[in-house]
Coordinates of C-alpha atoms in Angstrom, one line a residue:
M1 CA 33.1 52.0 8.1
S2 CA 31.2 52.6 11.3
E3 CA 27.5 52.8 11.9
M4 CA 27.8 56.3 13.1
I5 CA 25.6 59.0 11.8
A6 CA 27.2 62.2 10.4
V7 CA 24.9 65.1 10.9
I8 CA 25.7 67.8 8.4
T9 CA 24.9 71.4 8.9
T10 CA 26.0 74.1 6.4
V11 CA 25.8 77.7 7.5
R12 CA 26.5 81.1 6.2
N13 CA 25.7 84.1 8.5
G14 CA 23.4 81.9 10.6
L15 CA 24.4 83.2 14.1
P16 CA 20.9 84.2 15.2
F17 CA 19.6 80.6 14.8
L18 CA 22.6 78.3 15.1
E19 CA 22.9 77.7 18.9
E20 CA 19.4 76.1 19.1
N21 CA 20.3 73.9 16.2
L22 CA 23.5 72.7 17.9
V23 CA 21.8 72.1 21.2
S24 CA 19.1 70.0 19.6
V25 CA 21.7 67.7 18.0
D26 CA 23.5 67.5 21.3
A27 CA 20.2 66.3 22.9
Q28 CA 19.8 63.3 20.6
G29 CA 19.5 59.9 22.3
A30 CA 22.2 57.2 22.5
T31 CA 22.7 57.2 18.8
E32 CA 26.4 57.4 17.9
R33 CA 26.9 60.5 15.9
I34 CA 29.2 63.4 15.0
H35 CA 27.9 66.9 14.0
V36 CA 29.8 68.3 11.1
V37 CA 29.3 72.1 10.7
V38 CA 30.6 73.6 7.4
D39 CA 30.9 77.4 7.7
D40 CA 30.4 78.6 4.1
G41 CA 32.2 81.9 4.3
S42 CA 30.2 83.6 7.1
T43 CA 30.8 87.3 7.7
D44 CA 28.6 87.8 10.8
G45 CA 31.0 86.2 13.4
T46 CA 29.5 82.7 13.1
A47 CA 32.9 81.1 12.6
V48 CA 34.5 82.9 15.6
W49 CA 31.6 82.0 17.8
L50 CA 31.7 78.4 16.8
S51 CA 35.4 78.1 17.4
A52 CA 35.1 79.7 20.8
N53 CA 32.0 77.8 22.1
W54 CA 31.5 74.6 20.1
Q55 CA 34.8 73.4 18.7
T56 CA 35.0 70.5 21.1
R57 CA 31.5 69.3 20.3
V58 CA 31.4 69.7 16.5
E59 CA 33.6 68.9 13.6
L60 CA 34.1 72.5 12.4
L61 CA 35.1 73.0 8.7
L62 CA 35.8 76.5 7.5
S63 CA 35.8 77.7 3.9
A64 CA 35.5 80.8 1.8
P65 CA 32.0 81.2 0.2
I66 CA 31.7 78.1 -2.0
G67 CA 28.0 77.5 -2.3
R68 CA 25.7 75.1 -0.6
G69 CA 26.2 72.1 -2.9
R70 CA 29.9 72.1 -2.5
A71 CA 29.6 72.8 1.3
L72 CA 27.3 69.8 1.7
N73 CA 29.7 67.5 -0.2
I74 CA 32.6 68.7 1.9
G75 CA 30.6 67.9 5.0
W76 CA 29.5 64.4 4.3
R77 CA 32.8 63.4 2.7
A78 CA 34.7 64.5 5.8
V79 CA 33.5 61.7 8.0
E80 CA 33.3 57.9 7.3
S81 CA 29.9 56.9 8.5
E82 CA 27.2 54.6 7.3
F83 CA 24.5 57.3 7.5
V84 CA 24.4 61.0 6.6
A85 CA 21.7 63.2 8.2
I86 CA 21.0 66.8 7.1
L87 CA 19.8 69.5 9.5
D88 CA 19.6 73.1 8.2
A89 CA 21.3 75.7 10.4
D90 CA 18.0 77.5 11.2
D91 CA 16.1 74.3 12.1
V92 CA 15.7 72.4 15.4
A93 CA 15.4 68.7 15.8
S94 CA 13.3 66.6 18.1
P95 CA 15.3 64.7 20.7
V96 CA 14.1 61.4 19.2
W97 CA 14.8 62.4 15.6
L98 CA 17.9 60.3 14.9
Q99 CA 17.0 57.2 17.0
E100 CA 13.5 57.0 15.4
M101 CA 14.8 57.5 11.9
L102 CA 17.6 55.0 12.4
K103 CA 15.1 52.4 13.8
V104 CA 13.0 52.7 10.7
M105 CA 16.0 52.4 8.4
G106 CA 17.2 49.4 10.3
S107 CA 13.9 47.6 9.9
H108 CA 13.6 48.6 6.2
P109 CA 17.0 48.0 4.7
Q110 CA 15.7 48.6 1.2
I111 CA 15.2 52.3 2.0
D112 CA 18.2 54.5 1.0
V113 CA 16.7 57.9 1.8
L114 CA 14.2 58.6 4.7
G115 CA 12.5 61.9 5.1
C116 CA 10.3 63.2 7.9
R117 CA 7.9 66.1 8.3
G118 CA 8.9 69.7 9.2
V119 CA 6.5 71.6 11.5
M120 CA 6.0 75.3 11.7
A121 CA 5.6 75.6 15.5
K122 CA 7.8 74.2 18.3
E123 CA 4.8 72.8 20.2
H124 CA 4.0 70.6 17.2
V125 CA 7.3 68.8 17.2
E126 CA 6.9 65.1 18.0
D127 CA 9.3 64.2 20.8
T128 CA 8.2 60.8 22.0
P129 CA 9.1 57.4 20.5
S130 CA 6.5 55.6 18.5
D131 CA 6.0 51.9 18.1
E132 CA 3.9 52.2 15.0
V133 CA 5.8 54.1 12.3
V134 CA 5.3 52.8 8.8
P135 CA 7.3 54.6 6.0
E136 CA 5.7 55.6 2.7
I137 CA 7.7 54.4 -0.2
L138 CA 7.7 57.3 -2.8
L139 CA 7.3 56.3 -6.4
A140 CA 8.9 58.5 -9.2
D141 CA 5.6 60.1 -10.1
R142 CA 5.4 61.8 -6.7
F143 CA 8.4 63.9 -7.7
L144 CA 6.7 65.2 -10.9
M145 CA 4.4 67.8 -9.2
M146 CA 6.7 68.8 -6.4
N147 CA 9.6 67.7 -4.2
P148 CA 7.9 65.5 -1.5
V149 CA 11.0 65.1 0.7
H150 CA 12.1 67.8 3.2
H151 CA 15.9 68.1 3.0
S152 CA 16.3 69.2 6.6
G153 CA 15.8 66.1 8.8
V154 CA 16.5 63.5 6.0
L155 CA 18.6 60.4 6.7
I156 CA 20.6 59.0 3.8
R157 CA 22.7 55.9 3.4
R158 CA 26.2 57.0 2.6
Q159 CA 26.6 54.3 0.0
A160 CA 23.7 55.6 -2.0
L161 CA 25.0 59.2 -1.8
A162 CA 28.4 58.1 -2.9
K163 CA 27.0 56.2 -5.9
V164 CA 25.7 59.5 -7.4
N165 CA 28.8 61.5 -6.3
G166 CA 26.7 63.5 -3.8
Y167 CA 25.2 66.9 -4.6
D168 CA 25.4 68.6 -7.9
E169 CA 27.8 71.5 -7.2
S170 CA 27.0 73.2 -10.5
R171 CA 23.6 74.1 -9.3
K172 CA 22.6 77.4 -7.5
S173 CA 19.4 76.1 -5.8
L174 CA 17.2 73.0 -5.5
F175 CA 20.2 70.8 -4.4
D176 CA 18.0 68.4 -2.6
Y177 CA 15.3 68.0 -5.4
A178 CA 18.1 67.3 -7.9
L179 CA 19.7 64.8 -5.6
W180 CA 16.5 62.8 -5.2
V181 CA 16.1 62.7 -9.0
D182 CA 19.7 61.5 -9.4
L183 CA 19.2 58.9 -6.6
L184 CA 15.9 57.6 -8.2
K185 CA 17.7 57.3 -11.6
S186 CA 20.4 55.2 -9.8
G187 CA 17.8 52.8 -8.5
A188 CA 17.6 54.1 -4.9
C189 CA 14.6 53.7 -2.7
I190 CA 13.2 56.9 -1.2
A191 CA 10.6 57.0 1.6
N192 CA 8.9 59.5 4.0
L193 CA 7.9 59.1 7.6
D194 CA 4.8 60.9 8.7
R195 CA 6.4 62.2 11.9
G196 CA 7.1 65.9 12.7
Y197 CA 10.6 65.7 14.0
I198 CA 11.9 69.0 12.7
F199 CA 10.9 72.6 13.6
R200 CA 11.4 74.6 10.5
R201 CA 11.8 78.3 10.9
I202 CA 10.3 80.5 8.2
H203 CA 12.1 83.8 7.7
D204 CA 12.8 86.4 5.0
R205 CA 15.9 84.7 3.6
Q206 CA 13.7 81.7 2.5
H207 CA 11.1 83.6 0.5
F208 CA 11.3 83.4 -3.3
E209 CA 8.2 85.7 -3.8
S210 CA 10.2 88.9 -4.1
R211 CA 13.6 87.6 -5.3
K212 CA 15.0 84.8 -7.4
R213 CA 11.6 83.4 -8.0
I214 CA 11.9 83.1 -11.7
A215 CA 15.2 81.3 -11.4
Y216 CA 13.6 78.9 -8.9
L217 CA 10.7 78.2 -11.2
K218 CA 13.0 77.5 -14.1
G219 CA 15.0 75.1 -11.9
C220 CA 11.9 73.2 -10.9
F221 CA 10.8 73.1 -14.5
G222 CA 14.0 71.5 -15.6
L223 CA 13.9 68.9 -12.8
R224 CA 10.2 68.0 -13.5
R225 CA 11.1 67.5 -17.2
R226 CA 13.9 65.1 -16.1
V227 CA 11.5 63.2 -13.9
S228 CA 9.1 62.8 -16.9
A229 CA 11.7 61.9 -19.4
S230 CA 14.1 59.8 -17.4
L231 CA 11.9 58.2 -14.8
L232 CA 8.4 58.1 -16.3
G233 CA 9.1 57.4 -20.0
G234 CA 7.6 60.7 -21.0
R235 CA 4.4 60.4 -19.0
G236 CA 3.2 63.7 -17.6
R237 CA 5.3 65.7 -20.0
L238 CA 2.8 68.7 -19.8
I239 CA 3.0 69.0 -16.1
P240 CA 6.3 70.9 -15.9
Y241 CA 4.7 73.6 -18.2
L242 CA 1.5 73.8 -16.2
M243 CA 3.4 74.0 -12.9
F244 CA 5.6 76.8 -14.2
V245 CA 2.5 78.8 -15.2
Y246 CA 1.0 78.0 -11.8
G247 CA 4.1 79.3 -10.1
L248 CA 3.8 82.6 -11.8
L249 CA 0.4 83.3 -10.1
P250 CA 0.3 85.6 -7.1
Q251 CA 1.0 83.9 -3.8
D252 CA -2.5 84.6 -2.4
L253 CA -4.1 83.0 -5.5
R254 CA -1.8 79.9 -5.3
H255 CA -2.8 79.5 -1.7
W256 CA -6.5 79.7 -2.7
V257 CA -6.0 77.1 -5.4
R258 CA -4.3 74.7 -2.9
Y259 CA -7.2 75.3 -0.4
W260 CA -9.8 74.7 -3.1
R261 CA -8.2 71.5 -4.3
R262 CA -7.8 70.2 -0.7
Y263 CA -11.5 71.1 0.1
C264 CA -12.8 69.4 -3.0
T265 CA -10.7 66.3 -2.4
T266 CA -12.0 66.1 1.1
A267 CA -15.6 67.1 0.7
G268 CA -16.4 66.2 -2.9
G269 CA -16.2 62.5 -2.8
G270 CA -19.6 61.8 -1.2

């Protein structure tokens, strides 16, 4: 098995965003890599455009609509590589993303999963190497309140991913959150790097406020219960219920609560 990084991008009808994603992977440093793009049944011409313009620079895999979990598994299993990196089709990576993430993984061999920050504006993307990057090891209780690891931009050791048989294909959402829980249960070490290497686009397809929100909240509820029961010995068993109720609040009210908590934490300690 080589030390190459397999960058996995799954896409369905992502033509408006995809080119910038591909260019950003092409612009990575000297890191040995291959970009695997799994077209998950696009109907907007994405597959035709990829075949005509990028087939010599990406490993293009075409399928009928199969769902993101299965598409992700097809992608990482298609290439023998020591590391698997995920970059969502509508996101853009810093040119130092892979080399900096790999440097940290190399100096911290105990880490199996390394996440980084996503930023909401291109001008906030960090594009210069840093000599002082210290990863934060994430304990299981960090996964009880929320998913602390951004899926897009993550670097995973293939051996750890294979140990849990990859993503849960039976799910319809929260593939990454479920994977982190499975990895923690297997004994994997998960960490975050406080560096903004990924520009994350926010668009209508990502909003759960008006569609699929209840299903999303139920999925989070089930995963939080698994964290409490399987990883924390039952500690925090009420939190999944409280977070479900919190998720039912109007979006503006949730934003106010987050602001209030942040303000009190910052200003109230004196």
